[in-house]
Tab-separated table of N, CA, C and O in Angstrom:
chain	number	residue	atom	x	y	z
Z	25	MET	N	-12.749	-28.542	-7.309
Z	25	MET	CA	-12.007	-27.466	-6.496
Z	25	MET	C	-12.897	-27.001	-5.516
Z	25	MET	O	-14.107	-27.260	-5.343
Z	26	GLU	N	-12.169	-26.713	-4.313
Z	26	GLU	CA	-12.729	-26.114	-3.053
Z	26	GLU	C	-13.835	-24.864	-3.657
Z	26	GLU	O	-13.522	-24.085	-4.418
Z	27	LYS	N	-14.993	-24.993	-3.023
Z	27	LYS	CA	-16.052	-23.952	-3.487
Z	27	LYS	C	-15.613	-22.672	-2.910
Z	27	LYS	O	-16.286	-21.639	-3.502
Z	28	THR	N	-14.796	-22.405	-1.963
Z	28	THR	CA	-14.576	-21.255	-1.314
Z	28	THR	C	-13.373	-20.628	-1.887
Z	28	THR	O	-12.943	-19.475	-2.003
Z	29	MET	N	-12.790	-21.304	-2.943
Z	29	MET	CA	-11.462	-20.611	-3.746
Z	29	MET	C	-11.809	-20.273	-5.197
Z	29	MET	O	-12.866	-20.891	-5.700
Z	30	PRO	N	-11.116	-19.391	-5.384
Z	30	PRO	CA	-11.254	-18.914	-6.699
Z	30	PRO	C	-10.989	-20.055	-7.904
Z	30	PRO	O	-10.365	-20.889	-7.613
Z	31	GLU	N	-11.812	-19.793	-9.046
Z	31	GLU	CA	-11.737	-20.757	-10.284
Z	31	GLU	C	-10.633	-20.089	-10.871
Z	31	GLU	O	-10.473	-18.944	-11.356
Z	32	VAL	N	-9.730	-20.925	-11.585
Z	32	VAL	CA	-8.636	-20.613	-12.383
Z	32	VAL	C	-8.408	-21.617	-13.365
Z	32	VAL	O	-8.492	-22.775	-13.096
Z	33	ASN	N	-8.147	-21.025	-14.778
Z	33	ASN	CA	-7.728	-21.785	-15.797
Z	33	ASN	C	-6.592	-22.631	-15.196
Z	33	ASN	O	-5.869	-22.248	-14.584
Z	34	ALA	N	-6.431	-24.175	-15.513
Z	34	ALA	CA	-5.612	-25.094	-14.986
Z	34	ALA	C	-4.378	-25.338	-16.049
Z	34	ALA	O	-3.769	-26.489	-15.981
Z	35	GLU	N	-4.461	-24.699	-16.864
Z	35	GLU	CA	-3.210	-24.863	-17.964
Z	35	GLU	C	-1.952	-24.138	-17.518
Z	35	GLU	O	-1.875	-23.076	-17.308
Z	36	PHE	N	-0.983	-25.031	-17.162
Z	36	PHE	CA	0.473	-24.555	-16.662
Z	36	PHE	C	0.965	-23.880	-17.955
Z	36	PHE	O	0.990	-23.877	-18.958
Z	37	GLY	N	1.373	-22.646	-17.649
Z	37	GLY	CA	2.048	-21.633	-18.530
Z	37	GLY	C	1.159	-20.437	-19.243
Z	37	GLY	O	1.668	-19.634	-19.775
Z	38	ALA	N	-0.259	-20.741	-19.126
Z	38	ALA	CA	-1.194	-19.964	-19.547
Z	38	ALA	C	-1.497	-18.660	-18.653
Z	38	ALA	O	-1.261	-18.895	-17.644
Z	39	ALA	N	-1.772	-17.524	-19.357
Z	39	ALA	CA	-2.102	-16.344	-18.556
Z	39	ALA	C	-3.293	-16.605	-17.747
Z	39	ALA	O	-4.322	-17.039	-18.291
Z	40	PRO	N	-3.046	-16.323	-16.350
Z	40	PRO	CA	-4.246	-16.938	-15.495
Z	40	PRO	C	-5.516	-15.987	-15.775
Z	40	PRO	O	-5.220	-14.833	-16.042
Z	41	VAL	N	-6.819	-16.769	-15.584
Z	41	VAL	CA	-7.935	-16.000	-15.477
Z	41	VAL	C	-8.644	-16.402	-14.197
Z	41	VAL	O	-8.766	-17.730	-14.030
Z	42	VAL	N	-8.935	-15.398	-13.352
Z	42	VAL	CA	-9.474	-15.861	-12.021
Z	42	VAL	C	-10.766	-15.437	-11.793
Z	42	VAL	O	-11.321	-14.279	-12.367
Z	43	ALA	N	-11.642	-16.330	-11.337
Z	43	ALA	CA	-13.265	-15.917	-11.298
Z	43	ALA	C	-13.367	-16.260	-9.681
Z	43	ALA	O	-12.975	-17.305	-9.132
Z	44	PHE	N	-13.882	-15.354	-8.911
Z	44	PHE	CA	-14.015	-15.555	-7.455
Z	44	PHE	C	-15.585	-16.104	-7.435
Z	44	PHE	O	-16.766	-15.557	-7.915
Z	45	PRO	N	-15.812	-16.984	-6.220
Z	45	PRO	CA	-16.892	-17.436	-6.287
Z	45	PRO	C	-18.005	-16.985	-5.283
Z	45	PRO	O	-19.097	-16.993	-5.057
Z	46	GLY	N	-17.299	-15.754	-4.608
Z	46	GLY	CA	-18.239	-14.800	-3.621
Z	46	GLY	C	-17.398	-13.468	-3.287
Z	46	GLY	O	-16.260	-13.462	-3.427
Z	47	GLU	N	-18.131	-12.945	-2.237
Z	47	GLU	CA	-17.396	-11.705	-1.816
Z	47	GLU	C	-16.392	-12.002	-0.746
Z	47	GLU	O	-15.556	-11.272	-0.440
Z	48	GLN	N	-16.808	-13.122	-0.135
Z	48	GLN	CA	-15.855	-13.332	1.073
Z	48	GLN	C	-14.892	-14.380	0.947
Z	48	GLN	O	-15.057	-15.476	0.359
Z	49	PRO	N	-13.616	-14.207	1.182
Z	49	PRO	CA	-12.416	-15.012	1.022
Z	49	PRO	C	-12.671	-16.284	2.193
Z	49	PRO	O	-13.361	-16.048	3.040
Z	50	PRO	N	-11.981	-17.344	1.809
Z	50	PRO	CA	-12.098	-18.406	2.962
Z	50	PRO	C	-11.044	-17.983	3.945
Z	50	PRO	O	-10.162	-17.064	4.010
Z	51	ALA	N	-11.361	-18.510	5.132
Z	51	ALA	CA	-10.744	-18.063	6.383
Z	51	ALA	C	-9.227	-18.673	6.171
Z	51	ALA	O	-8.968	-20.089	5.546
Z	52	GLY	N	-8.256	-18.180	6.725
Z	52	GLY	CA	-6.956	-18.850	6.841
Z	52	GLY	C	-6.090	-18.838	5.395
Z	52	GLY	O	-6.761	-18.378	4.618
Z	53	LEU	N	-4.814	-19.403	5.487
Z	53	LEU	CA	-4.050	-19.404	4.424
Z	53	LEU	C	-4.552	-20.905	3.663
Z	53	LEU	O	-4.672	-21.750	4.322
Z	54	ARG	N	-4.899	-20.624	2.317
Z	54	ARG	CA	-5.279	-21.696	1.508
Z	54	ARG	C	-4.641	-22.197	0.067
Z	54	ARG	O	-4.195	-21.028	-0.312
Z	55	VAL	N	-4.084	-23.265	-0.117
Z	55	VAL	CA	-3.661	-23.660	-1.444
Z	55	VAL	C	-4.355	-24.803	-2.061
Z	55	VAL	O	-4.692	-25.824	-1.363
Z	56	VAL	N	-4.509	-24.654	-3.106
Z	56	VAL	CA	-5.093	-25.730	-3.945
Z	56	VAL	C	-4.263	-26.037	-5.317
Z	56	VAL	O	-3.763	-24.903	-5.988
Z	57	GLU	N	-3.632	-27.168	-5.658
Z	57	GLU	CA	-2.682	-27.511	-6.770
Z	57	GLU	C	-3.721	-27.772	-7.732
Z	57	GLU	O	-4.496	-28.739	-7.704
Z	58	LEU	N	-3.726	-26.916	-8.746
Z	58	LEU	CA	-4.262	-27.147	-9.922
Z	58	LEU	C	-3.788	-28.247	-10.884
Z	58	LEU	O	-4.367	-28.804	-11.470
Z	59	VAL	N	-2.446	-28.243	-11.048
Z	59	VAL	CA	-2.018	-29.103	-12.010
Z	59	VAL	C	-0.812	-29.453	-11.031
Z	59	VAL	O	-0.018	-28.658	-10.282
Z	60	GLU	N	-0.566	-30.765	-11.091
Z	60	GLU	CA	0.642	-31.359	-10.439
Z	60	GLU	C	1.721	-31.762	-11.307
Z	60	GLU	O	1.704	-32.471	-12.270
Z	61	GLY	N	2.906	-30.901	-11.105
Z	61	GLY	CA	4.086	-31.111	-11.702
Z	61	GLY	C	4.743	-32.515	-11.389
Z	61	GLY	O	4.395	-33.014	-10.532
Z	62	ASP	N	5.592	-32.929	-12.551
Z	62	ASP	CA	6.530	-34.024	-12.104
Z	62	ASP	C	8.023	-33.725	-12.158
Z	62	ASP	O	8.719	-34.619	-12.024
Z	63	GLY	N	8.346	-32.584	-12.095
Z	63	GLY	CA	9.688	-32.174	-11.807
Z	63	GLY	C	10.067	-32.356	-10.246
Z	63	GLY	O	9.183	-32.905	-9.290
Z	64	PRO	N	11.279	-31.695	-9.881
Z	64	PRO	CA	11.693	-31.969	-8.516
Z	64	PRO	C	10.657	-31.136	-7.502
Z	64	PRO	O	9.914	-30.089	-7.741
Z	65	VAL	N	10.825	-31.609	-6.331
Z	65	VAL	CA	10.057	-30.989	-5.306
Z	65	VAL	C	10.839	-29.827	-4.731
Z	65	VAL	O	11.990	-29.733	-4.510
Z	66	VAL	N	9.971	-28.641	-4.366
Z	66	VAL	CA	10.587	-27.428	-4.038
Z	66	VAL	C	10.515	-27.771	-2.579
Z	66	VAL	O	9.647	-28.150	-1.851
Z	67	ARG	N	11.842	-27.228	-1.962
Z	67	ARG	CA	12.255	-27.394	-0.497
Z	67	ARG	C	12.551	-26.111	0.243
Z	67	ARG	O	12.775	-25.055	-0.580
Z	68	PRO	N	12.126	-25.995	1.287
Z	68	PRO	CA	12.787	-24.539	1.913
Z	68	PRO	C	14.172	-24.250	1.686
Z	68	PRO	O	14.952	-25.482	2.084
Z	69	GLY	N	14.517	-23.419	1.508
Z	69	GLY	CA	15.980	-22.826	1.184
Z	69	GLY	C	16.425	-22.967	-0.245
Z	69	GLY	O	17.497	-22.398	-0.599
Z	70	ASP	N	15.436	-23.502	-1.151
Z	70	ASP	CA	15.637	-23.503	-2.341
Z	70	ASP	C	15.656	-22.233	-3.103
Z	70	ASP	O	14.937	-21.318	-2.400
Z	71	THR	N	16.261	-21.941	-4.310
Z	71	THR	CA	15.919	-20.836	-5.122
Z	71	THR	C	14.897	-21.296	-6.089
Z	71	THR	O	15.125	-22.260	-7.071
Z	72	VAL	N	13.807	-20.919	-6.186
Z	72	VAL	CA	12.584	-21.394	-6.798
Z	72	VAL	C	12.540	-20.356	-7.913
Z	72	VAL	O	12.581	-18.858	-7.739
Z	73	THR	N	12.210	-20.527	-9.114
Z	73	THR	CA	11.817	-19.691	-10.299
Z	73	THR	C	10.315	-19.972	-10.447
Z	73	THR	O	9.839	-20.896	-10.776
Z	74	VAL	N	9.394	-18.899	-10.697
Z	74	VAL	CA	8.042	-18.751	-10.994
Z	74	VAL	C	7.620	-17.782	-11.854
Z	74	VAL	O	8.221	-16.998	-11.884
Z	75	ASN	N	6.392	-18.215	-12.515
Z	75	ASN	CA	5.494	-17.094	-12.949
Z	75	ASN	C	4.433	-16.994	-11.953
Z	75	ASN	O	3.901	-18.036	-11.635
Z	76	TYR	N	3.868	-15.848	-11.721
Z	76	TYR	CA	2.877	-15.603	-10.983
Z	76	TYR	C	1.823	-14.369	-11.242
Z	76	TYR	O	2.311	-13.552	-12.042
Z	77	HIS	N	0.729	-14.446	-10.795
Z	77	HIS	CA	-0.358	-13.377	-11.178
Z	77	HIS	C	-0.994	-13.024	-9.727
Z	77	HIS	O	-1.373	-14.189	-9.064
Z	78	GLY	N	-0.921	-11.893	-9.196
Z	78	GLY	CA	-1.378	-11.656	-7.978
Z	78	GLY	C	-2.488	-10.424	-8.033
Z	78	GLY	O	-2.490	-9.327	-8.732
Z	79	VAL	N	-3.829	-10.817	-7.321
Z	79	VAL	CA	-4.828	-9.872	-7.572
Z	79	VAL	C	-5.206	-9.946	-5.938
Z	79	VAL	O	-5.316	-10.790	-5.421
Z	80	VAL	N	-6.164	-8.729	-5.515
Z	80	VAL	CA	-6.711	-8.692	-4.332
Z	80	VAL	C	-8.040	-9.423	-4.497
Z	80	VAL	O	-8.581	-9.371	-5.452
Z	81	TRP	N	-8.368	-10.054	-3.377
Z	81	TRP	CA	-9.691	-10.739	-3.494
Z	81	TRP	C	-10.872	-10.116	-4.063
Z	81	TRP	O	-11.189	-9.002	-3.347
Z	82	GLY	N	-11.679	-10.602	-4.917
Z	82	GLY	CA	-12.639	-9.976	-5.575
Z	82	GLY	C	-12.194	-8.994	-6.716
Z	82	GLY	O	-13.046	-8.381	-7.505
Z	83	GLY	N	-10.779	-8.741	-6.960
Z	83	GLY	CA	-10.573	-7.828	-8.036
Z	83	GLY	C	-10.222	-8.456	-9.259
Z	83	GLY	O	-10.278	-9.522	-9.310
Z	84	SER	N	-10.139	-7.705	-10.259
Z	84	SER	CA	-9.855	-8.112	-11.592
Z	84	SER	C	-8.475	-7.659	-12.215
Z	84	SER	O	-7.887	-8.481	-13.333
Z	85	THR	N	-7.991	-6.600	-11.531
Z	85	THR	CA	-6.700	-6.015	-12.161
Z	85	THR	C	-5.465	-6.510	-11.296
Z	85	THR	O	-5.673	-6.412	-10.149
Z	86	PRO	N	-4.687	-7.135	-11.899
Z	86	PRO	CA	-3.560	-7.673	-11.094
Z	86	PRO	C	-2.639	-6.479	-10.264
Z	86	PRO	O	-2.380	-5.649	-11.171
Z	87	PHE	N	-2.453	-6.670	-8.941
Z	87	PHE	CA	-1.266	-5.677	-8.698
Z	87	PHE	C	-0.020	-6.046	-9.052
Z	87	PHE	O	0.923	-5.229	-8.905
Z	88	ASP	N	0.250	-7.183	-9.373
Z	88	ASP	CA	1.546	-7.471	-9.782
Z	88	ASP	C	1.622	-8.906	-10.696
Z	88	ASP	O	0.654	-9.851	-10.395
Z	89	SER	N	1.996	-9.147	-11.719
Z	89	SER	CA	2.212	-10.158	-12.722
Z	89	SER	C	3.113	-10.428	-13.509
Z	89	SER	O	3.681	-9.789	-14.373
Z	90	SER	N	4.137	-11.523	-12.998
Z	90	SER	CA	5.212	-11.826	-14.162
Z	90	SER	C	4.699	-12.220	-15.431
Z	90	SER	O	5.516	-12.131	-16.345
Z	91	PHE	N	3.525	-12.973	-15.236
Z	91	PHE	CA	3.094	-13.324	-17.053
Z	91	PHE	C	2.850	-12.076	-17.468
Z	91	PHE	O	3.175	-12.296	-18.720
Z	92	ASP	N	2.392	-10.881	-17.060
Z	92	ASP	CA	2.143	-9.936	-17.853
Z	92	ASP	C	3.765	-9.350	-18.334
Z	92	ASP	O	3.648	-8.670	-19.283
Z	93	ARG	N	4.505	-9.465	-17.454
Z	93	ARG	CA	5.961	-8.769	-17.842
Z	93	ARG	C	6.677	-9.944	-18.723
Z	93	ARG	O	7.780	-9.465	-19.359
Z	94	HIS	N	6.113	-11.061	-18.869
Z	94	HIS	CA	6.828	-12.230	-19.579
Z	94	HIS	C	8.113	-12.360	-19.133
Z	94	HIS	O	9.008	-12.684	-19.772
Z	95	SER	N	8.444	-12.371	-17.958
Z	95	SER	CA	9.654	-12.616	-16.979
Z	95	SER	C	9.535	-13.184	-15.638
Z	95	SER	O	8.918	-12.747	-14.747
Z	96	PRO	N	9.783	-14.503	-15.847
Z	96	PRO	CA	9.658	-15.112	-14.447
Z	96	PRO	C	10.576	-14.571	-13.349
Z	96	PRO	O	11.434	-13.790	-13.726
Z	97	ALA	N	10.237	-14.915	-11.847
Z	97	ALA	CA	10.895	-14.243	-11.046
Z	97	ALA	C	11.775	-15.236	-10.199
Z	97	ALA	O	10.967	-16.520	-10.077
Z	98	SER	N	12.750	-15.148	-9.570
Z	98	SER	CA	13.524	-16.145	-8.941
Z	98	SER	C	13.829	-15.571	-7.333
Z	98	SER	O	14.349	-14.386	-7.268
Z	99	PHE	N	13.774	-16.370	-6.275
Z	99	PHE	CA	13.971	-15.985	-5.172
Z	99	PHE	C	13.947	-17.219	-4.152
Z	99	PHE	O	13.591	-18.234	-4.409
Z	100	GLY	N	14.766	-16.901	-3.082
Z	100	GLY	CA	14.588	-17.986	-2.046
Z	100	GLY	C	13.450	-18.251	-1.323
Z	100	GLY	O	12.453	-17.317	-1.432
Z	101	ILE	N	12.778	-19.534	-1.220
Z	101	ILE	CA	11.682	-19.717	-0.711
Z	101	ILE	C	11.651	-20.437	0.659
Z	101	ILE	O	12.778	-21.379	0.928
Z	102	GLY	N	11.100	-20.062	1.527
Z	102	GLY	CA	10.984	-20.824	3.013
Z	102	GLY	C	11.872	-19.969	3.719
Z	102	GLY	O	12.442	-20.534	4.801
Z	103	VAL	N	12.571	-19.005	3.430
Z	103	VAL	CA	13.571	-18.369	4.137
Z	103	VAL	C	13.627	-16.752	4.269
Z	103	VAL	O	14.358	-16.120	4.774
Z	104	GLY	N	12.103	-16.377	4.207
Z	104	GLY	CA	11.834	-14.922	4.566
Z	104	GLY	C	12.197	-14.013	3.681
Z	104	GLY	O	11.902	-12.732	3.824
Z	105	GLN	N	12.420	-14.299	2.343
Z	105	GLN	CA	12.744	-13.508	1.176
Z	105	GLN	C	11.408	-13.000	0.518
Z	105	GLN	O	11.233	-11.957	-0.076
Z	106	VAL	N	10.280	-13.574	0.750
Z	106	VAL	CA	8.924	-13.236	0.214
Z	106	VAL	C	7.988	-13.085	1.296
Z	106	VAL	O	8.291	-13.529	2.598
Z	107	ILE	N	6.634	-12.915	1.351
Z	107	ILE	CA	5.770	-12.947	2.197
Z	107	ILE	C	5.659	-14.515	2.724
Z	107	ILE	O	5.665	-15.492	2.065
Z	108	LYS	N	5.134	-14.512	4.048
Z	108	LYS	CA	4.967	-15.727	4.703
Z	108	LYS	C	3.997	-16.766	3.889
Z	108	LYS	O	4.210	-17.856	3.981
Z	109	GLY	N	3.031	-16.301	3.446
Z	109	GLY	CA	2.022	-17.083	2.540
Z	109	GLY	C	2.649	-17.787	1.439
Z	109	GLY	O	2.505	-18.950	1.289
Z	110	TRP	N	3.776	-17.207	0.866
Z	110	TRP	CA	4.231	-18.003	-0.056
Z	110	TRP	C	5.375	-19.021	0.463
Z	110	TRP	O	5.387	-19.887	-0.089
Z	111	ASP	N	6.091	-18.619	1.668
Z	111	ASP	CA	6.973	-19.486	2.077
Z	111	ASP	C	6.258	-20.597	2.813
Z	111	ASP	O	6.945	-21.752	2.935
Z	112	ARG	N	5.042	-20.854	3.275
Z	112	ARG	CA	4.318	-21.726	3.712
Z	112	ARG	C	3.634	-22.491	2.924
Z	112	ARG	O	3.073	-23.635	3.102
Z	113	THR	N	3.474	-22.049	1.523
Z	113	THR	CA	2.309	-22.733	0.619
Z	113	THR	C	3.476	-23.614	-0.764
Z	113	THR	O	2.874	-24.453	-1.234
Z	114	VAL	N	4.314	-22.686	-0.988
Z	114	VAL	CA	5.225	-23.183	-2.116
Z	114	VAL	C	5.944	-24.727	-2.002
Z	114	VAL	O	5.992	-25.486	-2.717
Z	115	PRO	N	6.759	-24.450	-0.873
Z	115	PRO	CA	7.609	-25.910	-0.485
Z	115	PRO	C	6.592	-27.063	-0.401
Z	115	PRO	O	5.487	-26.837	0.029
Z	116	GLY	N	7.029	-28.212	-0.844
Z	116	GLY	CA	6.229	-29.271	-0.962
Z	116	GLY	C	5.846	-29.645	-2.406
Z	116	GLY	O	5.135	-30.500	-2.372
Z	117	HIS	N	5.710	-28.645	-3.436
Z	117	HIS	CA	5.093	-28.820	-4.530
Z	117	HIS	C	6.108	-28.879	-5.485
Z	117	HIS	O	7.392	-28.626	-5.374
Z	118	ASN	N	5.813	-29.658	-6.595
Z	118	ASN	CA	6.846	-30.212	-7.667
Z	118	ASN	C	6.935	-29.027	-8.872
Z	118	ASN	O	5.883	-28.173	-9.052
Z	119	VAL	N	7.997	-29.082	-9.441
Z	119	VAL	CA	8.292	-28.120	-10.674
Z	119	VAL	C	7.280	-28.590	-11.544
Z	119	VAL	O	6.929	-29.687	-11.727
Z	120	GLY	N	6.565	-27.797	-12.228
Z	120	GLY	CA	5.565	-28.140	-13.239
Z	120	GLY	C	4.140	-27.864	-12.885
Z	120	GLY	O	3.441	-28.006	-13.301
Z	121	SER	N	4.063	-27.634	-11.301
Z	121	SER	CA	2.914	-27.431	-10.796
Z	121	SER	C	2.327	-26.192	-10.930
Z	121	SER	O	2.915	-25.186	-10.922
Z	122	ARG	N	0.869	-25.910	-10.764
Z	122	ARG	CA	0.317	-24.506	-10.786
Z	122	ARG	C	-0.668	-24.745	-9.671
Z	122	ARG	O	-1.393	-25.566	-9.366
Z	123	LEU	N	-0.425	-23.539	-8.763
Z	123	LEU	CA	-1.093	-23.468	-7.538
Z	123	LEU	C	-2.060	-22.172	-7.559
Z	123	LEU	O	-1.584	-21.163	-8.280
Z	124	VAL	N	-3.005	-22.215	-6.938
Z	124	VAL	CA	-3.630	-21.053	-6.854
Z	124	VAL	C	-3.638	-20.930	-4.866
Z	124	VAL	O	-4.074	-21.883	-4.222
Z	125	VAL	N	-3.266	-19.768	-4.470
Z	125	VAL	CA	-3.245	-19.562	-3.059
Z	125	VAL	C	-4.074	-18.224	-2.597
Z	125	VAL	O	-3.910	-17.169	-3.284
Z	126	SER	N	-4.631	-18.588	-1.576
Z	126	SER	CA	-5.408	-17.453	-1.047
Z	126	SER	C	-4.582	-17.008	0.434
Z	126	SER	O	-4.527	-17.911	0.953
Z	127	ILE	N	-4.226	-15.818	0.602
Z	127	ILE	CA	-3.378	-15.223	1.485
Z	127	ILE	C	-4.116	-14.240	2.337
Z	127	ILE	O	-4.199	-12.991	1.851
Z	128	PRO	N	-4.367	-14.331	3.498
Z	128	PRO	CA	-4.893	-13.449	4.412
Z	128	PRO	C	-3.811	-12.430	4.909
Z	128	PRO	O	-2.654	-12.767	4.853
Z	129	PRO	N	-4.224	-11.079	5.322
Z	129	PRO	CA	-3.164	-10.248	5.664
Z	129	PRO	C	-2.117	-10.512	6.616
Z	129	PRO	O	-1.056	-10.220	6.094
Z	130	GLU	N	-2.456	-11.431	7.345
Z	130	GLU	CA	-1.570	-11.923	8.618
Z	130	GLU	C	-0.177	-12.807	7.653
Z	130	GLU	O	0.859	-12.736	8.181
Z	131	TYR	N	-0.611	-13.328	6.726
Z	131	TYR	CA	0.518	-13.978	5.772
Z	131	TYR	C	0.881	-13.281	4.572
Z	131	TYR	O	1.748	-13.817	3.871
Z	132	GLY	N	0.387	-12.141	4.371
Z	132	GLY	CA	0.741	-11.132	3.305
Z	132	GLY	C	1.551	-9.980	3.709
Z	132	GLY	O	2.625	-10.144	4.300
Z	133	TYR	N	0.784	-8.785	3.575
Z	133	TYR	CA	1.413	-7.703	3.938
Z	133	TYR	C	1.077	-7.064	5.419
Z	133	TYR	O	1.610	-5.736	5.391
Z	134	GLY	N	0.429	-8.035	6.102
Z	134	GLY	CA	-0.205	-7.175	7.331
Z	134	GLY	C	-1.098	-6.224	7.102
Z	134	GLY	O	-1.749	-5.792	5.989
Z	135	SER	N	-1.286	-5.369	8.391
Z	135	SER	CA	-2.278	-4.479	8.595
Z	135	SER	C	-1.952	-3.195	7.630
Z	135	SER	O	-2.970	-2.400	7.495
Z	136	ARG	N	-0.782	-2.841	7.284
Z	136	ARG	CA	-0.493	-1.642	6.564
Z	136	ARG	C	-0.750	-1.995	4.885
Z	136	ARG	O	-1.042	-0.753	4.398
Z	137	GLY	N	-0.753	-3.039	4.763
Z	137	GLY	CA	-0.911	-3.440	3.267
Z	137	GLY	C	-0.124	-2.906	2.288
Z	137	GLY	O	1.155	-2.427	2.910
Z	138	VAL	N	-0.123	-2.791	1.236
Z	138	VAL	CA	0.837	-1.652	0.315
Z	138	VAL	C	0.037	-0.842	-0.615
Z	138	VAL	O	-0.502	-1.047	-1.707
Z	139	PRO	N	-0.121	0.216	0.157
Z	139	PRO	CA	-1.250	1.125	-0.607
Z	139	PRO	C	-0.937	1.642	-2.009
Z	139	PRO	O	-1.735	1.730	-2.863
Z	140	GLN	N	0.440	1.634	-2.284
Z	140	GLN	CA	0.776	2.033	-3.708
Z	140	GLN	C	0.498	1.078	-4.978
Z	140	GLN	O	0.418	1.328	-5.914
Z	141	ALA	N	0.361	-0.102	-4.225
Z	141	ALA	CA	-0.075	-1.206	-5.013
Z	141	ALA	C	-1.673	-1.566	-5.200
Z	141	ALA	O	-2.113	-2.531	-5.661
Z	142	GLY	N	-2.257	-0.644	-4.302
Z	142	GLY	CA	-3.931	-1.057	-4.158
Z	142	GLY	C	-4.282	-2.134	-3.210
Z	142	GLY	O	-5.300	-2.534	-3.206
Z	143	ILE	N	-3.153	-2.504	-2.274
Z	143	ILE	CA	-3.230	-3.606	-1.300
Z	143	ILE	C	-3.812	-2.972	0.059
Z	143	ILE	O	-2.793	-2.183	0.528
Z	144	GLY	N	-5.118	-3.050	0.549
Z	144	GLY	CA	-5.296	-2.412	1.797
Z	144	GLY	C	-4.924	-3.542	2.917
Z	144	GLY	O	-4.718	-4.628	2.599
Z	145	GLY	N	-4.802	-3.118	4.161
Z	145	GLY	CA	-4.586	-3.585	5.316
Z	145	GLY	C	-5.391	-4.924	5.597
Z	145	GLY	O	-4.913	-5.799	6.451
Z	146	THR	N	-6.458	-4.867	5.031
Z	146	THR	CA	-7.593	-6.192	5.403
Z	146	THR	C	-7.810	-7.006	4.253
Z	146	THR	O	-8.497	-7.994	4.268
Z	147	ASP	N	-7.229	-6.643	3.060
Z	147	ASP	CA	-7.225	-7.486	1.690
Z	147	ASP	C	-6.616	-8.926	1.759
Z	147	ASP	O	-5.626	-9.164	2.312
Z	148	THR	N	-7.355	-9.743	1.319
Z	148	THR	CA	-6.759	-11.110	0.962
Z	148	THR	C	-6.211	-11.247	-0.278
Z	148	THR	O	-6.926	-10.733	-1.282
Z	149	LEU	N	-5.106	-11.598	-0.549
Z	149	LEU	CA	-4.149	-11.810	-1.719
Z	149	LEU	C	-4.498	-13.220	-2.286
Z	149	LEU	O	-4.847	-14.153	-1.725
Z	150	VAL	N	-4.652	-13.133	-3.837
Z	150	VAL	CA	-4.740	-14.349	-4.316
Z	150	VAL	C	-3.588	-14.433	-5.446
Z	150	VAL	O	-3.666	-13.541	-6.238
Z	151	PHE	N	-2.938	-15.415	-5.318
Z	151	PHE	CA	-1.835	-15.601	-6.421
Z	151	PHE	C	-2.332	-17.092	-6.938
Z	151	PHE	O	-2.356	-18.147	-6.598
Z	152	VAL	N	-1.802	-16.892	-8.500
Z	152	VAL	CA	-1.556	-17.849	-9.017
Z	152	VAL	C	-0.347	-18.366	-9.587
Z	152	VAL	O	0.443	-17.214	-9.820
Z	153	ILE	N	0.319	-19.299	-9.145
Z	153	ILE	CA	1.860	-19.683	-9.134
Z	153	ILE	C	2.128	-20.838	-10.111
Z	153	ILE	O	1.560	-21.998	-9.839
Z	154	ASP	N	2.722	-20.686	-10.864
Z	154	ASP	CA	3.645	-21.712	-11.735
Z	154	ASP	C	4.876	-22.086	-11.380
Z	154	ASP	O	5.569	-21.031	-11.546
Z	155	ILE	N	5.276	-22.998	-11.012
Z	155	ILE	CA	6.635	-23.506	-10.619
Z	155	ILE	C	7.429	-23.784	-11.663
Z	155	ILE	O	7.442	-25.016	-12.239
Z	156	VAL	N	8.337	-22.934	-12.291
Z	156	VAL	CA	9.096	-23.200	-13.031
Z	156	VAL	C	10.513	-23.979	-13.000
Z	156	VAL	O	10.600	-24.880	-13.884
Z	157	SER	N	11.007	-23.824	-12.028
Z	157	SER	CA	12.308	-24.551	-11.624
Z	157	SER	C	12.832	-24.397	-10.173
Z	157	SER	O	12.249	-23.454	-9.633
Z	158	THR	N	13.730	-25.187	-9.648
Z	158	THR	CA	14.099	-25.154	-8.238
Z	158	THR	C	15.405	-25.480	-8.322
Z	158	THR	O	15.802	-26.318	-8.939
Z	159	ARG	N	16.387	-24.722	-7.589
Z	159	ARG	CA	17.677	-25.389	-7.227
Z	159	ARG	C	18.213	-24.958	-5.892
Z	159	ARG	O	17.680	-24.421	-5.065
């Protein structure tokens, strides 16, 4: 895996464990496919169902995790229903894939962040995403 990206356990469906390689996140929007699924390819405009785990770069406590809720989430992808970082990284990957995505503020929640979730305006977000299905 890329040395600038967090290390994540690569078992699809397993609760994510994220270890950061250093204090500074990589520049720009980055995605690494940890597990390549063999299901259908996610395309922009699809409704995708995922399990995800989101942490601020360097943090240990998730600001949101469908794994913790034991309830996957479904939404339109590539159509502005989620943050730009998701819209730009999830399409093109197959159902059954596990991704780790590093999302700088301009592809996340912008300079305002989401203070009530503990996300500052300069925070880079890291998501572990398991693609469960697409339609």
